[in-house]
Coordinates of C-alpha atoms in Angstrom, one line a residue:
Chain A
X1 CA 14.5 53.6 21.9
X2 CA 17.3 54.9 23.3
X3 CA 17.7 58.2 25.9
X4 CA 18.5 60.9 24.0
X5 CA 21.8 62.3 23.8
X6 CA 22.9 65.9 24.0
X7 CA 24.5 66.9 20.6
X8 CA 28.5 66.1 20.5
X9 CA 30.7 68.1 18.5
X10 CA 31.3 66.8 15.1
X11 CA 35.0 67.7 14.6
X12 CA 36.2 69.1 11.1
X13 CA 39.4 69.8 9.1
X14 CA 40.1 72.7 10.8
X15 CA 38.4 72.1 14.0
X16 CA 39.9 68.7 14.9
X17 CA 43.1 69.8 17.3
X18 CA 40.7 71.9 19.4
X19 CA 38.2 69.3 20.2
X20 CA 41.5 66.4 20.4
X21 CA 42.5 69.6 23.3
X22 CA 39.6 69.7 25.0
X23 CA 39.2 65.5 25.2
X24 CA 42.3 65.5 27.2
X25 CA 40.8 69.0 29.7
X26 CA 42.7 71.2 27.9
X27 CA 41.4 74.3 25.8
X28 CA 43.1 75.1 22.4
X29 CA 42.5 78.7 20.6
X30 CA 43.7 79.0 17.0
X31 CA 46.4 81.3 16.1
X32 CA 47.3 83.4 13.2
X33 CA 50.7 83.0 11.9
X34 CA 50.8 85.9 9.7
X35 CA 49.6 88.5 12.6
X36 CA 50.0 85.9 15.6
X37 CA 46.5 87.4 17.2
X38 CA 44.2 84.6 18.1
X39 CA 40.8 83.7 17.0
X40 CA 37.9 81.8 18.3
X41 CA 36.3 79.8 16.3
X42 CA 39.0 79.8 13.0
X43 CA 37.9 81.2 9.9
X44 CA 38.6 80.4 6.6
X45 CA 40.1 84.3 6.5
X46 CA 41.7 85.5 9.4
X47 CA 39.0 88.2 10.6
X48 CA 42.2 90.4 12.3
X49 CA 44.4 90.8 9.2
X50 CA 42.4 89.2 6.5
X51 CA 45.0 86.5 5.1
X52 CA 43.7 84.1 2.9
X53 CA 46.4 81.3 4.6
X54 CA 46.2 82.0 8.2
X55 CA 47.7 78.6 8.8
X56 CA 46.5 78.1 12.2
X57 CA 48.7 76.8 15.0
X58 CA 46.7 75.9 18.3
X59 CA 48.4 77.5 21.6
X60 CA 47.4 75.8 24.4
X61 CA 45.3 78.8 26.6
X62 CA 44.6 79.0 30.4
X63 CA 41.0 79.1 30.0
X64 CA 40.9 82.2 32.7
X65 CA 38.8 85.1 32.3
X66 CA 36.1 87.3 33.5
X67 CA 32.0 87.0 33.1
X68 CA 30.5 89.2 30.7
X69 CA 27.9 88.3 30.8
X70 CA 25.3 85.1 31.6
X71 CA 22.0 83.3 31.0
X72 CA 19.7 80.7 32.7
X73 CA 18.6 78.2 30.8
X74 CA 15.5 76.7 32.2
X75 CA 14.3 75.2 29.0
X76 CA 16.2 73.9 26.1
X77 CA 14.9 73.4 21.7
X78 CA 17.7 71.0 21.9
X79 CA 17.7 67.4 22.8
X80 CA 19.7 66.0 25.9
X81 CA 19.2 68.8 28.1
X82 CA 16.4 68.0 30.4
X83 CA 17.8 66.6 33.1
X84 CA 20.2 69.2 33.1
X85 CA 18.2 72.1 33.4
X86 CA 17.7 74.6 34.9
X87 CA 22.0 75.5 34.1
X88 CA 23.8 78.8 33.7
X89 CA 25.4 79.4 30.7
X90 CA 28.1 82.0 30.9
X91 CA 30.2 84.8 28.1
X92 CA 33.9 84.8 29.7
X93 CA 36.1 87.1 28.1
X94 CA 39.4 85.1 28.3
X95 CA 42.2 86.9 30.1
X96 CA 44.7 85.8 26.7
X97 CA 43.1 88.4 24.4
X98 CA 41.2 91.7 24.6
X99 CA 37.5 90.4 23.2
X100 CA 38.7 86.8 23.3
X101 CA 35.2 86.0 24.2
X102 CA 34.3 81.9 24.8
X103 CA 30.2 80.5 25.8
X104 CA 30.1 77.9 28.4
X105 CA 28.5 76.4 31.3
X106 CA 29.4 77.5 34.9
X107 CA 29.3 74.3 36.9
X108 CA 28.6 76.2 40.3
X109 CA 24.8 75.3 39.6
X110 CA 22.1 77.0 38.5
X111 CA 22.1 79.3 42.0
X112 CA 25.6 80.8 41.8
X113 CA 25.6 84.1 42.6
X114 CA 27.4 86.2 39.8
X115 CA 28.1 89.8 38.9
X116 CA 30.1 91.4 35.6
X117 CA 33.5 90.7 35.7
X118 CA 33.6 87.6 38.2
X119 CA 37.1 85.2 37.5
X120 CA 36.3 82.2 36.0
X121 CA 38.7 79.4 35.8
X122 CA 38.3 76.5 33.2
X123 CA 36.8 73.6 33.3
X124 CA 34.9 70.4 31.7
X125 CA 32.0 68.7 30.5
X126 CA 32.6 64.9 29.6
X127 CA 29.4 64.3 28.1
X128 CA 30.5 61.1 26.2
X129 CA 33.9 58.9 26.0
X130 CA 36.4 60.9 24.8
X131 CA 34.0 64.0 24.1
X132 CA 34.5 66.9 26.6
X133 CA 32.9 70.4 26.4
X134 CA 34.9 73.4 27.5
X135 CA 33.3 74.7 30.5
X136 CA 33.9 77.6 33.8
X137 CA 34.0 77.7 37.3
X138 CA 34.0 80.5 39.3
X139 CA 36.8 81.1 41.4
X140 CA 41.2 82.5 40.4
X141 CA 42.7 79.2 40.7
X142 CA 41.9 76.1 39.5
Chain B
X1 CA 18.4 110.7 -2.0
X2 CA 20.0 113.2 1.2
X3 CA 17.1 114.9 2.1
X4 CA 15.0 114.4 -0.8
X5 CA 13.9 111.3 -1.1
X6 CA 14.4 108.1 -2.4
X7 CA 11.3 109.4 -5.3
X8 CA 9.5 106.0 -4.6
X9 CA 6.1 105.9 -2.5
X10 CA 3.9 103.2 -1.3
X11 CA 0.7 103.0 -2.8
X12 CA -1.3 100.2 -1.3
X13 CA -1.1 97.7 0.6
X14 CA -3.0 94.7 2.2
X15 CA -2.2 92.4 5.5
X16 CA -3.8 88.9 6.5
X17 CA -5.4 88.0 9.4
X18 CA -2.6 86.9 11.9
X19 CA -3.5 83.0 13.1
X20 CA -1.0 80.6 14.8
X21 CA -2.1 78.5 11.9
X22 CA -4.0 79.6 9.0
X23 CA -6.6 77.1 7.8
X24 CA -5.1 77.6 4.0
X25 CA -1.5 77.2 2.8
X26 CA 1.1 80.4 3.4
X27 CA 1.2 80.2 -0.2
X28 CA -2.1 80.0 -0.5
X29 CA -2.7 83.3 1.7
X30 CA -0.1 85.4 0.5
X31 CA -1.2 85.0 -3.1
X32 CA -5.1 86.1 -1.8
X33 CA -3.1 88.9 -0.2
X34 CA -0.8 90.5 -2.7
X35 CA -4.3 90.7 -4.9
X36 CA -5.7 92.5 -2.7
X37 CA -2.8 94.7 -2.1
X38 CA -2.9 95.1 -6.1
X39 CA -6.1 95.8 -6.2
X40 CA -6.1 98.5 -3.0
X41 CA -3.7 99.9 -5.4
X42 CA -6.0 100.4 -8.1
X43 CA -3.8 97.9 -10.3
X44 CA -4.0 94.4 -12.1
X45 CA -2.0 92.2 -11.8
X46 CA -0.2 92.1 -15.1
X47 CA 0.3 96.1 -14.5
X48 CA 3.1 94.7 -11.1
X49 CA 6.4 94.3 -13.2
X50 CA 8.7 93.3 -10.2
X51 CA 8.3 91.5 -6.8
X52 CA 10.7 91.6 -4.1
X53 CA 11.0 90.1 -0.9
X54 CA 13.0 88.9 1.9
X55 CA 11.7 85.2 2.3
X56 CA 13.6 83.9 5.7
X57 CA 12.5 81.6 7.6
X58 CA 14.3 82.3 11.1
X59 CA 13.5 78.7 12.6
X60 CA 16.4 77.1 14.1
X61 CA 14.2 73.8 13.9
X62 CA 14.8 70.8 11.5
X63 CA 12.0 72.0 9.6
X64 CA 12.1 71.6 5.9
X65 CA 12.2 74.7 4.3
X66 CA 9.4 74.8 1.1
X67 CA 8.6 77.5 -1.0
X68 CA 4.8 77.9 -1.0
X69 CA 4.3 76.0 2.3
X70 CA 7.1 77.6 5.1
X71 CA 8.3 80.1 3.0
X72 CA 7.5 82.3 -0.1
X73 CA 9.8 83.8 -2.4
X74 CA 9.2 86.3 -5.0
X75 CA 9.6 83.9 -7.8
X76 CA 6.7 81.4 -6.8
X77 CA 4.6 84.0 -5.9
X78 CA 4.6 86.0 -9.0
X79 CA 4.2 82.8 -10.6
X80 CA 1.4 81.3 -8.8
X81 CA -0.3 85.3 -9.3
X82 CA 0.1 83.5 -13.6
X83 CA 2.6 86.7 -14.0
X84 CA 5.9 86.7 -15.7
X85 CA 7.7 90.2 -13.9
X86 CA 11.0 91.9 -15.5
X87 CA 12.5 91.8 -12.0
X88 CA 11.9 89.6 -9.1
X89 CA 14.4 89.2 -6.1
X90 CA 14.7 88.3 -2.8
X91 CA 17.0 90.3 0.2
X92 CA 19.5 87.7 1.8
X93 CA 20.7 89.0 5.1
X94 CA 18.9 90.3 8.1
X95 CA 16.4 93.5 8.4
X96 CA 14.3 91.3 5.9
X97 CA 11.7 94.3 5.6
X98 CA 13.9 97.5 5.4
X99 CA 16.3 95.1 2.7
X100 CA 13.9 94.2 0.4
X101 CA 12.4 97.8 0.6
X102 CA 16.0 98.9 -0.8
X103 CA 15.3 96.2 -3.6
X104 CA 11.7 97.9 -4.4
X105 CA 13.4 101.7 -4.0
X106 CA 16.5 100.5 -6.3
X107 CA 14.5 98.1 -8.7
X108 CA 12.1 101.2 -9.4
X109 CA 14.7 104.0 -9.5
X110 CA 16.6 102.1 -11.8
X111 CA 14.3 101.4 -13.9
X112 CA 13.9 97.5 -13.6
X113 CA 10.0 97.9 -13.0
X114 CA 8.0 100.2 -12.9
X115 CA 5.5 98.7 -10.0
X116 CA 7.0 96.5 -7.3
X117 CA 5.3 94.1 -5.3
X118 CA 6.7 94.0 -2.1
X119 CA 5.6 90.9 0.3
X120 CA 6.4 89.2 3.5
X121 CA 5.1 86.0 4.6
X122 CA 5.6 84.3 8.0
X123 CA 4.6 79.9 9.0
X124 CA 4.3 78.9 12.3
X125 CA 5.0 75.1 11.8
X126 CA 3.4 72.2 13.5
X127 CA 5.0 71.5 16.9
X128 CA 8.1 73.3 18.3
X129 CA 9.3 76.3 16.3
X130 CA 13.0 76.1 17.3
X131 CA 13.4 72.7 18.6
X132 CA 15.7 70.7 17.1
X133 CA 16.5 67.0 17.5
X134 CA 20.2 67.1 16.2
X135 CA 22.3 64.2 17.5
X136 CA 25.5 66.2 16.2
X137 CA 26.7 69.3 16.1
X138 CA 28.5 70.0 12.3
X139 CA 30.1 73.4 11.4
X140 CA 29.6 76.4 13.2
X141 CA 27.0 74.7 15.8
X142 CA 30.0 72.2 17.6
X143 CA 30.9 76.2 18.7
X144 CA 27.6 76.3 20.6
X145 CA 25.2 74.0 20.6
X146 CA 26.9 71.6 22.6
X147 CA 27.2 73.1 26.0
X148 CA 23.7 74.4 25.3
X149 CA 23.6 77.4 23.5
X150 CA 20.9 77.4 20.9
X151 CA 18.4 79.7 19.3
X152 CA 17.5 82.6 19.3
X153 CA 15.9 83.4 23.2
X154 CA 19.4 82.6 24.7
X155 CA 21.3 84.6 21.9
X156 CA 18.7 88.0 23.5
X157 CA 19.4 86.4 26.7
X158 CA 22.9 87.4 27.1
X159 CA 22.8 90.9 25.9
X160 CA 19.6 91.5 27.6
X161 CA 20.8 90.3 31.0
X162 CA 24.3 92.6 30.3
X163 CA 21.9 95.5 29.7
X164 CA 20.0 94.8 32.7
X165 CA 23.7 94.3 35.3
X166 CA 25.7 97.4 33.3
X167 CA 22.6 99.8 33.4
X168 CA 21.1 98.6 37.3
X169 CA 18.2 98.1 35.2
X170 CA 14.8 95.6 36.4
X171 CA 13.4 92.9 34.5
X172 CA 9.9 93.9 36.0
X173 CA 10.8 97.4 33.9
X174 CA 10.2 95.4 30.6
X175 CA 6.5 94.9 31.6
X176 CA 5.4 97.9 30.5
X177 CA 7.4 97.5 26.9
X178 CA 5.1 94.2 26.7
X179 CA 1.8 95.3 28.1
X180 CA 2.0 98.1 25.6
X181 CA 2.5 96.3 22.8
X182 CA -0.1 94.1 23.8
X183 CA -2.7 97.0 24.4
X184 CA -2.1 98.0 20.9
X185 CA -2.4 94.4 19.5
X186 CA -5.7 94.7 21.0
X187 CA -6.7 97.0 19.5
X188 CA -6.1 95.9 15.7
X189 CA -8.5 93.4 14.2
X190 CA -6.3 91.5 11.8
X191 CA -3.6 90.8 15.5
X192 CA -3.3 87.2 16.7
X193 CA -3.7 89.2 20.2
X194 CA -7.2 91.1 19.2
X195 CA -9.0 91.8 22.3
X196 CA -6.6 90.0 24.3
X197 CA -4.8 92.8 26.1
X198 CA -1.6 91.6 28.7
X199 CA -1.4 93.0 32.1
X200 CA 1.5 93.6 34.8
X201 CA 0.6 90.2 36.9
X202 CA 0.4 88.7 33.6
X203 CA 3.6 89.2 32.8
X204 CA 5.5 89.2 36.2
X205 CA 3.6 85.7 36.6
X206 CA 5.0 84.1 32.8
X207 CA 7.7 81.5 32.9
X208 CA 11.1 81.9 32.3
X209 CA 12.7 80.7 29.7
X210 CA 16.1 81.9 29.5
X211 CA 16.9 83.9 32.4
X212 CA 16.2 87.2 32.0
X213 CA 13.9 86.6 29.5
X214 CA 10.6 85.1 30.3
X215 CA 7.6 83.5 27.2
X216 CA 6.1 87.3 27.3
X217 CA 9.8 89.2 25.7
X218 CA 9.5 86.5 22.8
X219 CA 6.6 87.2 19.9
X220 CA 4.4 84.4 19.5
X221 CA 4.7 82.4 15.8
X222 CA 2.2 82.7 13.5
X223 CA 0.8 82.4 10.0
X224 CA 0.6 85.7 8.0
X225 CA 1.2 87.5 5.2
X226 CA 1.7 91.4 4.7
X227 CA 1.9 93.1 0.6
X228 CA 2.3 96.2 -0.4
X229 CA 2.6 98.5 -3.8
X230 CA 5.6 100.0 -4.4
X231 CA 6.3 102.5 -7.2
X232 CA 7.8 106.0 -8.7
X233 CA 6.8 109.4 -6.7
X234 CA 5.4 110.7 -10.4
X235 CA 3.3 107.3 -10.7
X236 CA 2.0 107.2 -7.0
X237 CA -0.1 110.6 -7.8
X238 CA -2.7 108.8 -10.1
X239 CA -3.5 106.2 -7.4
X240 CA -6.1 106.1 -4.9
X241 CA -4.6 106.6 -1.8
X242 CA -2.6 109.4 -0.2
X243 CA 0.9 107.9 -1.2
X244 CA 3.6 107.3 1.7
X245 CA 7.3 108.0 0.4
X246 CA 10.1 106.3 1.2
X247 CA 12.5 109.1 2.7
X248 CA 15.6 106.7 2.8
X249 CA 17.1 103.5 4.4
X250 CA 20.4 102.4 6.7
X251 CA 21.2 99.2 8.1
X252 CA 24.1 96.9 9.7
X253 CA 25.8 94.3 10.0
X254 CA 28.5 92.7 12.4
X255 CA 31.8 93.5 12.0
X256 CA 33.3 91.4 14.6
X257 CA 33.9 88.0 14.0
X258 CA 32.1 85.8 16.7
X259 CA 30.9 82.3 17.9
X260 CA 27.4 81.8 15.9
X261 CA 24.3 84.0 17.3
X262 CA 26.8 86.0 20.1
X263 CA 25.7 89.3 19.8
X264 CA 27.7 91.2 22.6
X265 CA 25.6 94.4 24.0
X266 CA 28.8 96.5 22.8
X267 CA 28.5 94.9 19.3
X268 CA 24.4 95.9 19.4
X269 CA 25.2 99.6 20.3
X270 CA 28.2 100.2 18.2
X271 CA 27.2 98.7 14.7
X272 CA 23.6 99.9 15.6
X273 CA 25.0 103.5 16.7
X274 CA 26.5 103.7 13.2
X275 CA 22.8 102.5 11.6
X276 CA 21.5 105.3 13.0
X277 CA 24.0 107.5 11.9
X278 CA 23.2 106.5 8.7
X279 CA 19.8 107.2 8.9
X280 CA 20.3 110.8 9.8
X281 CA 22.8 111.0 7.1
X282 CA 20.7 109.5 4.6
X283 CA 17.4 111.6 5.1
X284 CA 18.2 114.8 7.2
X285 CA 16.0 113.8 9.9
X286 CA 16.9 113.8 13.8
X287 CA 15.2 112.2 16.4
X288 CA 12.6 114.8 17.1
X289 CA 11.3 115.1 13.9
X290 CA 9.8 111.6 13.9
X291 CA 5.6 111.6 14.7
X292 CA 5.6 107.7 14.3
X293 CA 9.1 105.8 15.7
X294 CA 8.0 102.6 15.5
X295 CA 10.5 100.4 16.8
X296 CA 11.5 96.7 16.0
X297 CA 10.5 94.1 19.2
X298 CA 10.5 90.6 18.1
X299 CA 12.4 90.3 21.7
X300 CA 11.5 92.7 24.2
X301 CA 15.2 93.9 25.0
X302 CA 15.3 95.7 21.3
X303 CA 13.3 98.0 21.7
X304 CA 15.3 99.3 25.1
X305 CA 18.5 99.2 22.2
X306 CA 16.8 101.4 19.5
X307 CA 15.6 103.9 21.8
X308 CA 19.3 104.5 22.6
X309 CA 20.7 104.2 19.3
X310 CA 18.2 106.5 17.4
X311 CA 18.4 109.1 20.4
X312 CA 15.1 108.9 21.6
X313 CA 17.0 108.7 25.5
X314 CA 21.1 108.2 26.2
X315 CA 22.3 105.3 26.4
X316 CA 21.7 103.2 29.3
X317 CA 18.5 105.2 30.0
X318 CA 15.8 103.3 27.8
X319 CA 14.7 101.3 31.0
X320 CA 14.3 105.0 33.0
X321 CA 11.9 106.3 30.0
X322 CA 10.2 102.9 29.9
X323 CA 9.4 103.0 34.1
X324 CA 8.6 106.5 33.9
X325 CA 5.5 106.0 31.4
X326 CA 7.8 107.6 28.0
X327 CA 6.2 104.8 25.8
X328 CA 3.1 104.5 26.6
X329 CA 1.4 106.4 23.6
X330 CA -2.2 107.1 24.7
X331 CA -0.4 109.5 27.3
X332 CA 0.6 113.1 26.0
X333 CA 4.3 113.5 24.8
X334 CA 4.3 109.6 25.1
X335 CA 6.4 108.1 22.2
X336 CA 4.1 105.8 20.1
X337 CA 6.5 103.5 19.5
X338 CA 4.6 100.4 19.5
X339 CA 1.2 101.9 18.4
X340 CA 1.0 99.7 15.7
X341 CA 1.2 96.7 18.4
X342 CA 4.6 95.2 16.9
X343 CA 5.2 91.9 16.6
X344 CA 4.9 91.2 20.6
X345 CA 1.2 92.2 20.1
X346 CA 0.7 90.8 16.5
X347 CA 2.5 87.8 16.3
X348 CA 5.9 86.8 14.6
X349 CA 5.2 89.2 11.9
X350 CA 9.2 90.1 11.2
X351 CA 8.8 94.0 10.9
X352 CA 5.7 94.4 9.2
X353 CA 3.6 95.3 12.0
X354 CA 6.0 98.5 12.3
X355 CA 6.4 98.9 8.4
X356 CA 2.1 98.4 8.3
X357 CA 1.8 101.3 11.1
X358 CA 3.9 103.4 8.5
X359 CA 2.2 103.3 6.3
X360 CA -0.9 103.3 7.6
X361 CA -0.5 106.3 10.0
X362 CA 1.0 108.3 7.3
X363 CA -1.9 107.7 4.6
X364 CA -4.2 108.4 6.9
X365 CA -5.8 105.2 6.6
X366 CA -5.4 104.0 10.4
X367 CA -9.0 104.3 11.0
X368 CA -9.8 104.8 14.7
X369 CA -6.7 104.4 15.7
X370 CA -5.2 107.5 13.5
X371 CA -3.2 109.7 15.0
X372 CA -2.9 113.1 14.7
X373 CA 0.3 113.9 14.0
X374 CA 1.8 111.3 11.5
X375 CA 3.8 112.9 8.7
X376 CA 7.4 111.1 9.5
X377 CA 7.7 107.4 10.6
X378 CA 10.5 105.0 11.4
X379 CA 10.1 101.3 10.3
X380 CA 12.6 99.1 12.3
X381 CA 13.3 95.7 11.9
X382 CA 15.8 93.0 13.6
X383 CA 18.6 94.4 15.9
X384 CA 20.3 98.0 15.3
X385 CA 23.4 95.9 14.5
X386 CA 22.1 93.4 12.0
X387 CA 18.8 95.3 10.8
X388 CA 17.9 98.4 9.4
X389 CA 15.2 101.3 9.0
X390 CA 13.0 102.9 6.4
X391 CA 12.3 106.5 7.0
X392 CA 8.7 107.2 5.8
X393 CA 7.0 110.5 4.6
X394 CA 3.6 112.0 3.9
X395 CA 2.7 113.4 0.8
X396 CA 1.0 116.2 3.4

């Protein structure tokens, strides 16, 4: 029996170039050609203007923002966590796009002080080869 | 129905006894329960023409869902009750309770039946309720669930904790939502928590499990079952008991599109501002006019939210009324909105502890726990921004 394994992403049509982004440490947001206002996660309709072919183009983002808000997670219904926890999953609204909002872990530990509108920059989870999980730190500069 | 009425009344109603398991199938149990609810009624069986229900089963385990077993629609049930209804339907969406009451209202003011069976069972399955084994993450969980973000306790956690930092609000304030839901449940013989009252240290001492919400802000899972009689105001006179009339309904649903299970605080209050709204709008009421609130508090944190949205306090000031005693409904001028003990002092009950309250309070069937003044009750259920409410009124 094998250890088990946190979930990995399991990439899709539409999903593929933002997980083949985020393998190589760098975050993707999909972009609506017909009103050019991005979108996280990409819907079949674009929920801003409501095209039916939003054609999505990925624009390579800088993954800085602000906490919203945050959560400790001390235990986990999902397998693969429990060595991890207790971790700190923070809401960062991404300094791109008013209400741009990504749900990530903060890699400053499980103690990091934090308060409403703290800069986070980007950063990574490799939890498997070639899978890596967007992810925070708190700090302005990478 | 703007201040008149929806001209459809409750006229009986029956409610299992709430296990964390039952020692028959949930089938099994809610058939034994809508008879009885038929029968409180003064009906047969073959007189209930339409059944309605909202039959979710909000794990976000692996567990297979089965009708009859983990979940029961209105189809199998009216079939396994060897009846062949004119309507039967089920509400898809969340607000489960105050949905499927819009069925009942509609089915019976259109004409589709002239008696509606309204149910709601809940299954606690064997080992963990939301734990999941997945290995991968497919459609909208590779959003979420791999960096960790899964189920519902962390989906209340962020909100909650942004409630708690925006407002200056304490997480030892949400005791006394818990304890009184708990003294309640204590108090009701059918509650998984009968005669097992919570206190302060009790709560302060639980574990956490997603920071700020510890095992006492979730309800507990259980096996139950809840029916009740639906039909026309001109009907409901020739029954039994004192009939309780559906006043009117609102609900909500997100607007924003988000990651799966993000449910901003600003999202809560705006959509769940506008339920509200129409609520007011819908039945003429206000705030004040309501003897029996009772407010939906599967996770502690919503009932701070529906305090604020239906204007019970201003925003951001839930936590103030909770510290200062404004809930605690065996004081004078307290609001009793979790006499009927809610699903924090029931079990994972889904809305009908507040919908059961209703209509017991305004039928004046609560027994010793009736209140005095009950003549307009409130039934929420889920959040103000992905929910609804039933407004209910006495025939007095």
């Amino acid at each position: 029996m094998t250890e088990l394994t946190r979930p990995v992403p399991m990439p899709d049509e539409r999903s593929a170039p933002y997980w083949e982004a985020a393998a190589g440490h760098e975050l993707a947001i999909a972009r609506c050609q017909r009103c050019r206002v991005l979108t996280h996660p990409p819907d079949t309709v674009c929920p801003h203007c409501h095209s039916t072919e939003p054609d999505w183009v990925w624009d390579r983002v800088s993954g800085r923002g602000a906490v919203r808000s945050w959560t400790v997670i001390r235990q986990s219904p999902l397998p693969g966590f429990a060595a991890d926890v207790p971790f700190v999953l923070v809401d960062v609204e991404l300094q791109e796009q008013l209400g741009l909002r990504l749900i990530g872990r903060l890699m400053d530990g499980p103690d990091a002080s934090l308060r409403v509108g703290d800069p986070v920059t980007l950063a990574f989870e490799d939890i498997a080869g070639g899978v890596a999980i967007p992810a925070f730190a708190l700090g302005v500069t990478t | 129905m703007r201040g008149r009425g929806s001209g459809v009344a409750i006229i009986g109603c029956a409610q299992s006894q709430v296990e964390r398991h039952a020692s028959v199938t949930l089938g099994a149990l809610t058939v034994d329960t809508a008879r009885r609810a038929i029968d409180d009624a003064g009906l047969e069986v073959g007189d209930v023409d339409g059944f309605v229900t909202g039959a979710l089963f909000p794990t976000a385990g692996a567990h297979a869902v089965e009708d009859g077993v983990s979940t029961v629609t209105s189809n199998w049930l009216a079939m396994h009750l060897g009846t062949n209804p004119r309507y039967a339907a089920g509400f898809q969406g969340y607000g489960q309770i105050p949905g499927a009451v819009a069925l009942a209202v509609n089915a019976i003011t259109s004409g589709a039946a002239d008696y509606v069976l309204f149910h709601r069972s809940l299954y606690n399955p064997p080992g963990s309720y939301h734990g999941n084994p997945m290995r991968g993450a497919p459609g909208p969980l590779q959003w979420t669930a791999p960096q960790g973000y899964f189920g519902p306790i962390a989906m209340i956690g962020l909100p909650y904790n942004e409630y708690l930092q925006r407002y200056g609000a304490k997480r030892e304030t949400m005791a006394k939502v818990v304890v009184e839901a708990r003294k309640h449940g204590a108090r009701i013989p059918w509650s998984y928590w009968h005669d097992k009252p919570l206190t302060t240290d009790d709560y302060l001492a639980a574990p956490m499990i997603n920071d700020p919400v510890c095992r006492y802000d979730c309800d507990i899972p259980v096996d139950g079952a809840a029916a009740f009689v639906f039909t026309s105001a001109e009907r409901a006179k020739d029954h039994p008991h004192r009939p309780v009339h559906v006043l009117g309904y609102a609900g909500g649903a997100p607007t924003t599109h988000r990651l799966p299970l993000h449910w901003p605080l600003d999202d809560i209050m705006g959509i769940g501002g506008e339920t509200a709204r129409r609520l007011w709008e819908a039945t003429g009421l206000k705030a004040g006019d309501i003897d029996v609130p009772q407010l939906y508090d599967g996770f502690s944190p919503f009932v701070y939210f529906w305090l604020e949205v239906l204007g019970f306090c201003p925003v951001g000031q839930a936590h103030g009324l909770v510290e200062d005693g404004g809930i605690d409904s065996d004081r004078p001028g307290g609001l009793p909105v979790l006499s009927g003990g809610g699903a924090l002092g029931n079990g994972r009950m889904h809305g009908v502890p507040q919908m059961l309250e209703c209509y017991l309070q305004l039928s004046g069937r609560a027994g010793p726990r009736q209140r005095e003044h009950a003549n307009v009750g409130l039934a929420c259920h889920s959040s103000p921004h992905f929910g609804g409410v039933v407004a209910y009124m006495s025939e007095r």
